[in-house]
Amino acid sequence: MSIASQSVKSRAFQLCRYGRAIGTLSEAIYPSSSFSRTVKCFSTVSTETCPPSRAVIYHDHGAPDQVLKILDIPARTLRHGEVCVKMLAAPINPSDINRIEGVYPVRPPVPAIAGGEGVGEVIAMATGVENLSIGDWVIPAYSGVGTWCTHAVGAEGTWCKVQSDVPMEYAATVTVNPCTALRMMKDFVPLEEGDVVVQNGATSIVGQCVIQLAKEWGVHTINLVRDRPGIQDVAERLKALGATHVLPESQLGTLNIKDLLAGRHEPKLGLNCVGGTAATGVLKLLGESGTMVTYGGMAKKPVTTSTAAFIFKDVRLQGFWLQKWMSSHRQEDFMSMTEYLLGLVRVGRLKYLMEKVAFSNFESALQKALGKAGSAPKQVLTFV
């Protein structure tokens, strides 16, 4: 794969008189609710500017290692109510890959800057900004902002302030995976101390967060993991986070559930991010009137269950999509949730595996995120 690098500065000014043509690119690069498709090349409302940026951009949907380009973006004068954010770190998430491929349900119009999660520092702002200050750390208030870039511009409402006393890679990744774990643990079944949750995909960041949140609340977890070399090391690592049980999926056929539970209640909540036989394993362990929540489909196979499970166990199947939750809740609710999670990070009670990679090594990080370099932790791009 070759990620092309080129400068668009001269081309941008050359095309500026064709407002509609360059307007589409500028809007993707510097999103703003007040943006006009017809660009006024020399009109400004502020003396504050955002410096030149380098950004990962796609003009068409397709395979990420084919359609992504790293481009140089010229400096831009900030408009009323906008802030310039120097990005510090941004992860490569599966949803980012799906947006680039064009298969995610909600995606920005192309051309667009890739990346939907991250943390940055406010370095400049125009008039009209009321609740942010220079030096504040901020994260996107919604997905699809475009975070794989050295600098980003957006209206003040694009960003939420976070405390800067946590490692930047945690601030950069708090929005998607930890929030998904927390919402699924809170919104479907009322969990009480001593209850049991069963999940597959336990080694994922969501899975690791579920284990630690459960421990925080006195809830037990049964964690299903795929069979692999070094599975004992995996089990020990998850137990160190607080997992009650870690089981290879291959053991489900011979498992004595009563012995496993050792007098505890049957699981009332199951979490599925795999599908196929892994989802069937969760359903097998789920108790009567239990609920299984599906939030991913890594195996790309359907969720199936027996008629008997519906009739005699009265199981319920539901789904969760964080973006839907965020669209129906206030920004204050989102901020409260991220503050709680980062508070756990701050005191060492929430942690997960990540690999920080310099933005200059983007190609390598992308290959790992695409699974083309073997198993790898979450790739987090760093810009400092």
PDB file of N, CA and C in Angstrom, residues 47-105:
ATOM      1  N   THR A  47      -9.267  37.702  13.147  1.00  0.00           N
ATOM      2  CA  THR A  47      -7.843  37.714  12.830  1.00  0.00           C
ATOM      3  C   THR A  47      -7.157  36.437  13.282  1.00  0.00           C
ATOM      4  N   GLU A  48      -7.914  35.554  13.970  1.00  0.00           N
ATOM      5  CA  GLU A  48      -7.348  34.291  14.433  1.00  0.00           C
ATOM      6  C   GLU A  48      -7.307  33.293  13.277  1.00  0.00           C
ATOM      7  N   THR A  49      -6.236  32.555  13.197  1.00  0.00           N
ATOM      8  CA  THR A  49      -6.112  31.562  12.136  1.00  0.00           C
ATOM      9  C   THR A  49      -5.718  30.214  12.705  1.00  0.00           C
ATOM     10  N   CYS A  50      -6.054  29.162  11.959  1.00  0.00           N
ATOM     11  CA  CYS A  50      -5.584  27.819  12.269  1.00  0.00           C
ATOM     12  C   CYS A  50      -4.425  27.536  11.330  1.00  0.00           C
ATOM     13  N   PRO A  51      -3.315  27.029  11.842  1.00  0.00           N
ATOM     14  CA  PRO A  51      -2.129  26.837  11.009  1.00  0.00           C
ATOM     15  C   PRO A  51      -2.341  25.737   9.974  1.00  0.00           C
ATOM     16  N   PRO A  52      -1.406  25.613   9.030  1.00  0.00           N
ATOM     17  CA  PRO A  52      -1.493  24.523   8.045  1.00  0.00           C
ATOM     18  C   PRO A  52      -1.582  23.166   8.733  1.00  0.00           C
ATOM     19  N   SER A  53      -2.265  22.251   8.086  1.00  0.00           N
ATOM     20  CA  SER A  53      -2.517  20.939   8.682  1.00  0.00           C
ATOM     21  C   SER A  53      -2.161  19.837   7.706  1.00  0.00           C
ATOM     22  N   ARG A  54      -1.900  18.666   8.231  1.00  0.00           N
ATOM     23  CA  ARG A  54      -1.808  17.451   7.428  1.00  0.00           C
ATOM     24  C   ARG A  54      -2.944  16.550   7.851  1.00  0.00           C
ATOM     25  N   ALA A  55      -3.649  16.004   6.878  1.00  0.00           N
ATOM     26  CA  ALA A  55      -4.855  15.249   7.185  1.00  0.00           C
ATOM     27  C   ALA A  55      -4.976  14.023   6.295  1.00  0.00           C
ATOM     28  N   VAL A  56      -5.606  12.980   6.837  1.00  0.00           N
ATOM     29  CA  VAL A  56      -5.914  11.772   6.068  1.00  0.00           C
ATOM     30  C   VAL A  56      -7.306  11.958   5.474  1.00  0.00           C
ATOM     31  N   ILE A  57      -7.358  12.028   4.153  1.00  0.00           N
ATOM     32  CA  ILE A  57      -8.597  12.386   3.448  1.00  0.00           C
ATOM     33  C   ILE A  57      -8.957  11.311   2.438  1.00  0.00           C
ATOM     34  N   TYR A  58     -10.266  11.066   2.269  1.00  0.00           N
ATOM     35  CA  TYR A  58     -10.728  10.189   1.195  1.00  0.00           C
ATOM     36  C   TYR A  58     -11.761  10.932   0.359  1.00  0.00           C
ATOM     37  N   HIS A  59     -11.620  10.822  -0.958  1.00  0.00           N
ATOM     38  CA  HIS A  59     -12.525  11.473  -1.897  1.00  0.00           C
ATOM     39  C   HIS A  59     -13.603  10.517  -2.407  1.00  0.00           C
ATOM     40  N   ASP A  60     -13.370   9.231  -2.222  1.00  0.00           N
ATOM     41  CA  ASP A  60     -14.326   8.205  -2.624  1.00  0.00           C
ATOM     42  C   ASP A  60     -14.324   7.108  -1.576  1.00  0.00           C
ATOM     43  N   HIS A  61     -15.433   6.391  -1.484  1.00  0.00           N
ATOM     44  CA  HIS A  61     -15.494   5.250  -0.574  1.00  0.00           C
ATOM     45  C   HIS A  61     -14.811   4.049  -1.212  1.00  0.00           C
ATOM     46  N   GLY A  62     -14.213   3.220  -0.350  1.00  0.00           N
ATOM     47  CA  GLY A  62     -13.546   2.028  -0.842  1.00  0.00           C
ATOM     48  C   GLY A  62     -12.599   1.469   0.192  1.00  0.00           C
ATOM     49  N   ALA A  63     -11.727   0.559  -0.223  1.00  0.00           N
ATOM     50  CA  ALA A  63     -10.748  -0.035   0.681  1.00  0.00           C
ATOM     51  C   ALA A  63      -9.843   1.061   1.236  1.00  0.00           C
ATOM     52  N   PRO A  64      -9.701   1.153   2.564  1.00  0.00           N
ATOM     53  CA  PRO A  64      -8.927   2.247   3.162  1.00  0.00           C
ATOM     54  C   PRO A  64      -7.515   2.372   2.612  1.00  0.00           C
ATOM     55  N   ASP A  65      -6.833   1.239   2.372  1.00  0.00           N
ATOM     56  CA  ASP A  65      -5.461   1.324   1.895  1.00  0.00           C
ATOM     57  C   ASP A  65      -5.378   1.696   0.419  1.00  0.00           C
ATOM     58  N   GLN A  66      -6.544   1.906  -0.200  1.00  0.00           N
ATOM     59  CA  GLN A  66      -6.567   2.351  -1.591  1.00  0.00           C
ATOM     60  C   GLN A  66      -7.062   3.786  -1.745  1.00  0.00           C
ATOM     61  N   VAL A  67      -7.985   4.209  -0.895  1.00  0.00           N
ATOM     62  CA  VAL A  67      -8.628   5.518  -1.111  1.00  0.00           C
ATOM     63  C   VAL A  67      -8.095   6.624  -0.206  1.00  0.00           C
ATOM     64  N   LEU A  68      -7.352   6.277   0.852  1.00  0.00           N
ATOM     65  CA  LEU A  68      -6.865   7.304   1.772  1.00  0.00           C
ATOM     66  C   LEU A  68      -5.621   7.995   1.223  1.00  0.00           C
ATOM     67  N   LYS A  69      -5.584   9.306   1.394  1.00  0.00           N
ATOM     68  CA  LYS A  69      -4.421  10.102   1.008  1.00  0.00           C
ATOM     69  C   LYS A  69      -4.086  11.059   2.145  1.00  0.00           C
ATOM     70  N   ILE A  70      -2.801  11.297   2.364  1.00  0.00           N
ATOM     71  CA  ILE A  70      -2.369  12.291   3.336  1.00  0.00           C
ATOM     72  C   ILE A  70      -2.081  13.583   2.567  1.00  0.00           C
ATOM     73  N   LEU A  71      -2.837  14.633   2.887  1.00  0.00           N
ATOM     74  CA  LEU A  71      -2.737  15.895   2.166  1.00  0.00           C
ATOM     75  C   LEU A  71      -2.305  17.029   3.089  1.00  0.00           C
ATOM     76  N   ASP A  72      -1.639  18.009   2.508  1.00  0.00           N
ATOM     77  CA  ASP A  72      -1.312  19.246   3.219  1.00  0.00           C
ATOM     78  C   ASP A  72      -2.438  20.235   2.989  1.00  0.00           C
ATOM     79  N   ILE A  73      -2.964  20.769   4.084  1.00  0.00           N
ATOM     80  CA  ILE A  73      -4.094  21.696   4.033  1.00  0.00           C
ATOM     81  C   ILE A  73      -3.607  23.082   4.438  1.00  0.00           C
ATOM     82  N   PRO A  74      -3.940  24.129   3.675  1.00  0.00           N
ATOM     83  CA  PRO A  74      -3.455  25.469   4.019  1.00  0.00           C
ATOM     84  C   PRO A  74      -4.084  26.010   5.292  1.00  0.00           C
ATOM     85  N   ALA A  75      -3.428  27.023   5.852  1.00  0.00           N
ATOM     86  CA  ALA A  75      -3.980  27.712   7.022  1.00  0.00           C
ATOM     87  C   ALA A  75      -5.326  28.335   6.659  1.00  0.00           C
ATOM     88  N   ARG A  76      -6.180  28.512   7.666  1.00  0.00           N
ATOM     89  CA  ARG A  76      -7.482  29.147   7.411  1.00  0.00           C
ATOM     90  C   ARG A  76      -7.841  30.098   8.534  1.00  0.00           C
ATOM     91  N   THR A  77      -8.412  31.218   8.163  1.00  0.00           N
ATOM     92  CA  THR A  77      -8.921  32.175   9.144  1.00  0.00           C
ATOM     93  C   THR A  77     -10.176  31.608   9.793  1.00  0.00           C
ATOM     94  N   LEU A  78     -10.256  31.730  11.111  1.00  0.00           N
ATOM     95  CA  LEU A  78     -11.411  31.218  11.834  1.00  0.00           C
ATOM     96  C   LEU A  78     -12.605  32.124  11.651  1.00  0.00           C
ATOM     97  N   ARG A  79     -13.775  31.511  11.555  1.00  0.00           N
ATOM     98  CA  ARG A  79     -15.024  32.264  11.491  1.00  0.00           C
ATOM     99  C   ARG A  79     -15.586  32.437  12.902  1.00  0.00           C
ATOM    100  N   HIS A  80     -16.583  33.287  13.009  1.00  0.00           N
ATOM    101  CA  HIS A  80     -17.214  33.576  14.299  1.00  0.00           C
ATOM    102  C   HIS A  80     -17.653  32.269  14.964  1.00  0.00           C
ATOM    103  N   GLY A  81     -17.263  32.078  16.240  1.00  0.00           N
ATOM    104  CA  GLY A  81     -17.698  30.916  17.008  1.00  0.00           C
ATOM    105  C   GLY A  81     -16.885  29.659  16.788  1.00  0.00           C
ATOM    106  N   GLU A  82     -15.817  29.746  15.980  1.00  0.00           N
ATOM    107  CA  GLU A  82     -15.013  28.562  15.705  1.00  0.00           C
ATOM    108  C   GLU A  82     -13.764  28.490  16.581  1.00  0.00           C
ATOM    109  N   VAL A  83     -13.268  27.275  16.755  1.00  0.00           N
ATOM    110  CA  VAL A  83     -12.016  27.069  17.470  1.00  0.00           C
ATOM    111  C   VAL A  83     -11.102  26.210  16.605  1.00  0.00           C
ATOM    112  N   CYS A  84      -9.807  26.396  16.798  1.00  0.00           N
ATOM    113  CA  CYS A  84      -8.805  25.558  16.146  1.00  0.00           C
ATOM    114  C   CYS A  84      -8.227  24.627  17.204  1.00  0.00           C
ATOM    115  N   VAL A  85      -8.216  23.362  16.905  1.00  0.00           N
ATOM    116  CA  VAL A  85      -7.768  22.336  17.838  1.00  0.00           C
ATOM    117  C   VAL A  85      -6.540  21.631  17.268  1.00  0.00           C
ATOM    118  N   LYS A  86      -5.475  21.633  18.024  1.00  0.00           N
ATOM    119  CA  LYS A  86      -4.291  20.837  17.676  1.00  0.00           C
ATOM    120  C   LYS A  86      -4.529  19.431  18.193  1.00  0.00           C
ATOM    121  N   MET A  87      -4.657  18.473  17.289  1.00  0.00           N
ATOM    122  CA  MET A  87      -4.934  17.109  17.712  1.00  0.00           C
ATOM    123  C   MET A  87      -3.734  16.524  18.458  1.00  0.00           C
ATOM    124  N   LEU A  88      -4.029  15.792  19.514  1.00  0.00           N
ATOM    125  CA  LEU A  88      -3.008  15.128  20.315  1.00  0.00           C
ATOM    126  C   LEU A  88      -2.954  13.627  20.022  1.00  0.00           C
ATOM    127  N   ALA A  89      -4.129  13.004  19.935  1.00  0.00           N
ATOM    128  CA  ALA A  89      -4.197  11.569  19.682  1.00  0.00           C
ATOM    129  C   ALA A  89      -5.562  11.216  19.118  1.00  0.00           C
ATOM    130  N   ALA A  90      -5.595  10.164  18.295  1.00  0.00           N
ATOM    131  CA  ALA A  90      -6.853   9.712  17.692  1.00  0.00           C
ATOM    132  C   ALA A  90      -6.731   8.232  17.349  1.00  0.00           C
ATOM    133  N   PRO A  91      -7.701   7.411  17.739  1.00  0.00           N
ATOM    134  CA  PRO A  91      -7.619   5.977  17.459  1.00  0.00           C
ATOM    135  C   PRO A  91      -8.135   5.633  16.064  1.00  0.00           C
ATOM    136  N   ILE A  92      -7.802   4.428  15.625  1.00  0.00           N
ATOM    137  CA  ILE A  92      -8.400   3.859  14.413  1.00  0.00           C
ATOM    138  C   ILE A  92      -9.413   2.823  14.867  1.00  0.00           C
ATOM    139  N   ASN A  93     -10.689   3.140  14.720  1.00  0.00           N
ATOM    140  CA  ASN A  93     -11.769   2.266  15.163  1.00  0.00           C
ATOM    141  C   ASN A  93     -12.375   1.500  13.984  1.00  0.00           C
ATOM    142  N   PRO A  94     -12.983   0.346  14.230  1.00  0.00           N
ATOM    143  CA  PRO A  94     -13.690  -0.357  13.156  1.00  0.00           C
ATOM    144  C   PRO A  94     -14.743   0.512  12.466  1.00  0.00           C
ATOM    145  N   SER A  95     -15.420   1.356  13.225  1.00  0.00           N
ATOM    146  CA  SER A  95     -16.428   2.234  12.612  1.00  0.00           C
ATOM    147  C   SER A  95     -15.789   3.235  11.656  1.00  0.00           C
ATOM    148  N   ASP A  96     -14.542   3.657  11.945  1.00  0.00           N
ATOM    149  CA  ASP A  96     -13.840   4.539  11.020  1.00  0.00           C
ATOM    150  C   ASP A  96     -13.595   3.822   9.693  1.00  0.00           C
ATOM    151  N   ILE A  97     -13.155   2.575   9.788  1.00  0.00           N
ATOM    152  CA  ILE A  97     -12.912   1.779   8.584  1.00  0.00           C
ATOM    153  C   ILE A  97     -14.205   1.614   7.795  1.00  0.00           C
ATOM    154  N   ASN A  98     -15.305   1.330   8.495  1.00  0.00           N
ATOM    155  CA  ASN A  98     -16.594   1.145   7.816  1.00  0.00           C
ATOM    156  C   ASN A  98     -17.066   2.420   7.122  1.00  0.00           C
ATOM    157  N   ARG A  99     -16.817   3.577   7.746  1.00  0.00           N
ATOM    158  CA  ARG A  99     -17.189   4.839   7.097  1.00  0.00           C
ATOM    159  C   ARG A  99     -16.406   5.032   5.804  1.00  0.00           C
ATOM    160  N   ILE A 100     -15.106   4.752   5.871  1.00  0.00           N
ATOM    161  CA  ILE A 100     -14.279   4.904   4.676  1.00  0.00           C
ATOM    162  C   ILE A 100     -14.741   3.949   3.575  1.00  0.00           C
ATOM    163  N   GLU A 101     -15.102   2.742   3.965  1.00  0.00           N
ATOM    164  CA  GLU A 101     -15.579   1.753   3.000  1.00  0.00           C
ATOM    165  C   GLU A 101     -16.943   2.117   2.430  1.00  0.00           C
ATOM    166  N   GLY A 102     -17.684   2.964   3.149  1.00  0.00           N
ATOM    167  CA  GLY A 102     -19.006   3.361   2.692  1.00  0.00           C
ATOM    168  C   GLY A 102     -20.120   2.452   3.139  1.00  0.00           C
ATOM    169  N   VAL A 103     -19.868   1.602   4.152  1.00  0.00           N
ATOM    170  CA  VAL A 103     -20.876   0.651   4.596  1.00  0.00           C
ATOM    171  C   VAL A 103     -21.476   1.015   5.954  1.00  0.00           C
ATOM    172  N   TYR A 104     -20.980   2.080   6.579  1.00  0.00           N
ATOM    173  CA  TYR A 104     -21.524   2.485   7.879  1.00  0.00           C
ATOM    174  C   TYR A 104     -22.831   3.231   7.642  1.00  0.00           C
ATOM    175  N   PRO A 105     -23.847   3.022   8.503  1.00  0.00           N
ATOM    176  CA  PRO A 105     -25.159   3.647   8.264  1.00  0.00           C
ATOM    177  C   PRO A 105     -25.117   5.165   8.167  1.00  0.00           C
TER     178      PRO A 105
END
